[in-house]
């Protein structure tokens, strides 16, 4: 993998998980190698775009051979930091928090949830997939004592920044935020904001665009 200090564009970063997902399916099917043209037909990106994206990190393909599916999958894993496990907590164990906890548990995607936190006394003391729900007041010490890497925030917008501030003070490295608000964090804390309404609004736009195209025919 190429090592340099050049900042990789956000667009390329967003495409890498899609490459990884398709390559993993190809591995399961027993496919050993694939060309950029064949990968293009599967994914929908142009072959030129695929080659440019992958060349950002080094030359993974061979002229006249294409890409080794297994090798490229593992290289993308390394690029995405998925060659290790992340100690993770979930803050806010309502319906969404429980769903995400179950998802990460059953799909074994490398994010090991070791702590759950909430302020609701009806939830504190329960266990989800053998992980205890603790009171929010215990969170800061838990993060420090267990070297937690990532926090998944599933609280309401009014409390999201307060929760974030506690996490940052405790030394958290990354936050996966499902609260409907953008968070303010220092530059050394990575944040991925997941706004579900944004995705629905995009879907609405695509439906409307298709309807307009049909009307013009």
Short mmCIF file of C-alpha atoms in Angstrom, two decimals:
data_model
loop_
_atom_site.label_atom_id
_atom_site.label_comp_id
_atom_site.label_asym_id
_atom_site.label_seq_id
_atom_site.Cartn_x
_atom_site.Cartn_y
_atom_site.Cartn_z
CA UNK A 1 0.00 0.00 0.00
CA UNK A 2 1.32 3.41 -0.92
CA UNK A 3 2.34 5.50 2.06
CA UNK A 4 2.30 9.27 1.75
CA UNK A 5 0.89 12.33 3.39
CA UNK A 6 -1.41 13.24 0.52
CA UNK A 7 -4.94 13.73 1.76
CA UNK A 8 -7.31 11.27 0.14
CA UNK A 9 -10.50 12.84 -1.17
CA UNK A 10 -13.71 12.19 0.71
CA UNK A 11 -15.30 10.86 -2.50
CA UNK A 12 -12.71 8.07 -2.77
CA UNK A 13 -13.10 7.18 0.90
CA UNK A 14 -16.88 6.88 0.40
CA UNK A 15 -16.37 4.46 -2.50
CA UNK A 16 -13.95 2.10 -0.74
CA UNK A 17 -16.56 0.31 1.43
CA UNK A 18 -18.56 -0.41 -1.72
CA UNK A 19 -15.49 -1.97 -3.38
CA UNK A 20 -14.92 -4.02 -0.25
CA UNK A 21 -18.53 -5.25 -0.14
CA UNK A 22 -18.52 -6.42 -3.75
CA UNK A 23 -15.10 -8.03 -3.43
CA UNK A 24 -16.27 -9.93 -0.37
CA UNK A 25 -19.24 -11.30 -2.32
CA UNK A 26 -16.88 -12.35 -5.12
CA UNK A 27 -14.68 -14.15 -2.58
CA UNK A 28 -17.69 -16.06 -1.28
CA UNK A 29 -18.48 -17.09 -4.86
CA UNK A 30 -14.94 -18.41 -5.34
CA UNK A 31 -13.88 -15.77 -7.88
CA UNK A 32 -10.08 -15.47 -7.90
CA UNK A 33 -9.42 -12.52 -10.17
CA UNK A 34 -11.31 -9.68 -11.78
CA UNK A 35 -10.54 -6.87 -14.22
CA UNK A 36 -11.45 -3.23 -13.72
CA UNK A 37 -13.95 -3.58 -16.58
CA UNK A 38 -15.65 -6.55 -14.90
CA UNK A 39 -15.67 -4.73 -11.57
CA UNK A 40 -17.18 -1.73 -13.33
CA UNK A 41 -20.10 -3.80 -14.61
CA UNK A 42 -20.81 -5.03 -11.08
CA UNK A 43 -20.41 -1.80 -9.13
CA UNK A 44 -21.48 0.85 -11.62
CA UNK A 45 -18.37 3.04 -11.47
CA UNK A 46 -16.34 3.40 -14.65
CA UNK A 47 -13.28 1.20 -15.06
CA UNK A 48 -11.16 4.34 -15.27
CA UNK A 49 -12.59 5.60 -11.97
CA UNK A 50 -11.87 2.28 -10.28
CA UNK A 51 -8.25 2.25 -11.49
CA UNK A 52 -7.75 5.85 -10.38
CA UNK A 53 -9.22 5.18 -6.95
CA UNK A 54 -7.06 2.12 -6.34
CA UNK A 55 -3.92 3.76 -7.74
CA UNK A 56 -4.30 6.37 -5.02
CA UNK A 57 -3.07 3.71 -2.60
CA UNK A 58 -0.69 1.81 -4.86
CA UNK A 59 -0.67 -0.55 -7.85
CA UNK A 60 -2.80 -3.53 -6.84
CA UNK A 61 -3.49 -4.83 -10.34
CA UNK A 62 -1.32 -6.49 -12.98
CA UNK A 63 -1.38 -5.66 -16.67
CA UNK A 64 -3.19 -8.43 -18.52
CA UNK A 65 -4.28 -10.13 -15.29
CA UNK A 66 -6.43 -7.66 -13.40
CA UNK A 67 -6.84 -7.78 -9.66
CA UNK A 68 -6.55 -10.67 -7.26
CA UNK A 69 -9.95 -10.58 -5.53
CA UNK A 70 -8.66 -11.90 -2.21
CA UNK A 71 -5.56 -9.71 -2.17
CA UNK A 72 -7.45 -6.55 -3.11
CA UNK A 73 -10.10 -7.28 -0.47
CA UNK A 74 -7.46 -7.53 2.24
CA UNK A 75 -5.63 -4.42 1.02
CA UNK A 76 -8.84 -2.40 1.18
CA UNK A 77 -9.44 -3.84 4.65
CA UNK A 78 -6.06 -2.41 5.70
CA UNK A 79 -6.79 0.96 4.09
CA UNK A 80 -10.11 1.17 5.93
CA UNK A 81 -8.50 0.08 9.19
CA UNK A 82 -10.56 -3.11 9.29
CA UNK A 83 -7.56 -5.33 9.95
CA UNK A 84 -8.14 -4.76 13.67
CA UNK A 85 -11.07 -4.75 16.10
CA UNK A 86 -12.46 -1.61 17.70
CA UNK A 87 -13.69 -1.52 21.29
CA UNK A 88 -17.03 0.21 21.03
CA UNK A 89 -19.81 1.52 23.27
CA UNK A 90 -23.38 2.57 22.50
CA UNK A 91 -24.90 5.60 24.23
CA UNK A 92 -28.70 5.69 24.21
CA UNK A 93 -30.33 2.25 24.32
CA UNK A 94 -33.71 3.05 22.84
CA UNK A 95 -35.05 1.28 19.76
CA UNK A 96 -32.29 2.56 17.47
CA UNK A 97 -29.52 1.90 19.96
CA UNK A 98 -30.73 -1.65 20.51
CA UNK A 99 -31.04 -2.26 16.76
CA UNK A 100 -27.47 -1.09 16.13
CA UNK A 101 -26.20 -3.15 19.06
CA UNK A 102 -27.85 -6.26 17.63
CA UNK A 103 -26.59 -5.50 14.12
CA UNK A 104 -22.95 -5.24 15.16
CA UNK A 105 -23.28 -8.38 17.28
CA UNK A 106 -24.84 -10.64 14.68
CA UNK A 107 -22.85 -9.47 11.67
CA UNK A 108 -19.44 -9.54 13.41
CA UNK A 109 -18.09 -6.56 11.49
CA UNK A 110 -15.06 -5.81 13.66
CA UNK A 111 -16.66 -3.35 16.07
CA UNK A 112 -16.82 -5.14 19.40
CA UNK A 113 -19.47 -3.56 21.64
CA UNK A 114 -18.30 -3.83 25.24
CA UNK A 115 -20.46 -1.21 26.94
CA UNK A 116 -24.01 0.18 26.77
CA UNK A 117 -25.14 3.38 28.49
CA UNK A 118 -28.45 5.09 29.20
CA UNK A 119 -30.11 7.38 31.75
CA UNK A 120 -33.37 5.41 31.86
CA UNK A 121 -33.51 3.43 35.15
CA UNK A 122 -35.78 0.90 33.43
CA UNK A 123 -32.95 0.01 31.05
CA UNK A 124 -29.98 0.23 33.39
CA UNK A 125 -29.09 -3.23 34.67
CA UNK A 126 -30.47 -5.08 31.64
CA UNK A 127 -28.20 -7.01 29.28
CA UNK A 128 -28.23 -7.05 25.49
CA UNK A 129 -26.19 -9.85 23.91
CA UNK A 130 -24.50 -10.33 27.30
CA UNK A 131 -23.45 -6.67 27.49
CA UNK A 132 -24.66 -4.81 30.56
CA UNK A 133 -26.55 -1.52 30.24
CA UNK A 134 -24.86 0.89 32.66
CA UNK A 135 -25.90 4.29 33.96
CA UNK A 136 -24.64 7.21 31.90
CA UNK A 137 -22.79 8.55 34.93
CA UNK A 138 -20.38 5.60 34.67
CA UNK A 139 -19.52 6.22 31.02
CA UNK A 140 -16.52 8.54 31.37
CA UNK A 141 -14.62 6.24 33.74
CA UNK A 142 -15.55 3.20 31.63
CA UNK A 143 -14.13 4.78 28.46
CA UNK A 144 -10.88 5.67 30.22
CA UNK A 145 -10.44 2.35 32.00
CA UNK A 146 -11.21 0.18 28.97
CA UNK A 147 -9.45 2.19 26.23
CA UNK A 148 -12.62 2.53 24.19
CA UNK A 149 -12.02 3.46 20.53
CA UNK A 150 -15.50 4.32 19.25
CA UNK A 151 -18.77 5.58 20.71
CA UNK A 152 -22.08 5.16 18.89
CA UNK A 153 -24.45 7.97 19.84
CA UNK A 154 -28.18 7.25 19.65
CA UNK A 155 -29.55 9.99 21.90
CA UNK A 156 -31.81 12.93 21.03
CA UNK A 157 -30.45 16.10 19.47
CA UNK A 158 -30.78 18.09 22.70
CA UNK A 159 -28.34 15.82 24.55
CA UNK A 160 -26.01 14.77 21.72
CA UNK A 161 -23.41 17.52 22.18
CA UNK A 162 -23.37 17.07 25.96
CA UNK A 163 -22.72 13.35 25.50
CA UNK A 164 -20.04 14.14 22.94
CA UNK A 165 -18.24 16.54 25.27
CA UNK A 166 -18.04 13.86 27.97
CA UNK A 167 -16.72 11.34 25.46
CA UNK A 168 -14.09 13.73 24.12
CA UNK A 169 -12.90 14.55 27.64
CA UNK A 170 -12.63 10.81 28.31
CA UNK A 171 -10.34 10.34 25.29
CA UNK A 172 -12.61 8.79 22.66
CA UNK A 173 -11.06 8.46 19.18
CA UNK A 174 -14.16 8.20 17.00
CA UNK A 175 -17.90 8.83 17.12
CA UNK A 176 -20.62 7.30 14.97
CA UNK A 177 -23.43 9.79 15.45
CA UNK A 178 -27.08 8.96 14.80
CA UNK A 179 -28.46 12.02 16.57
CA UNK A 180 -30.03 14.48 14.08
CA UNK A 181 -27.41 17.18 14.68
CA UNK A 182 -23.83 17.81 13.57
CA UNK A 183 -21.38 17.53 16.45
CA UNK A 184 -18.53 19.85 17.39
CA UNK A 185 -15.34 17.95 18.21
CA UNK A 186 -11.57 18.59 18.18
CA UNK A 187 -9.66 17.79 14.99
CA UNK A 188 -8.17 14.64 16.50
CA UNK A 189 -11.60 13.05 17.03
CA UNK A 190 -13.15 11.42 13.97
CA UNK A 191 -16.92 11.79 13.50
CA UNK A 192 -19.29 10.14 11.06
CA UNK A 193 -22.72 11.78 11.16
CA UNK A 194 -25.56 9.56 9.96
CA UNK A 195 -28.61 11.68 9.23
CA UNK A 196 -31.38 9.24 8.30
CA UNK A 197 -33.63 12.06 7.10
CA UNK A 198 -30.97 13.16 4.59
CA UNK A 199 -31.08 9.73 3.01
CA UNK A 200 -34.88 9.82 2.82
CA UNK A 201 -34.77 13.29 1.27
CA UNK A 202 -32.35 11.99 -1.36
CA UNK A 203 -34.73 9.13 -2.10
CA UNK A 204 -37.58 11.62 -2.46
CA UNK A 205 -35.54 13.61 -4.97
CA UNK A 206 -34.76 10.49 -7.02
CA UNK A 207 -38.44 9.48 -7.11
CA UNK A 208 -39.45 12.98 -8.20
CA UNK A 209 -36.74 13.03 -10.88
CA UNK A 210 -37.98 9.73 -12.31
CA UNK A 211 -41.56 11.03 -12.33
CA UNK A 212 -40.51 14.16 -14.20
CA UNK A 213 -38.58 12.09 -16.75
CA UNK A 214 -41.62 9.86 -17.33
CA UNK A 215 -43.84 12.93 -17.75
CA UNK A 216 -41.55 14.32 -20.44
CA UNK A 217 -41.66 11.13 -22.52
#
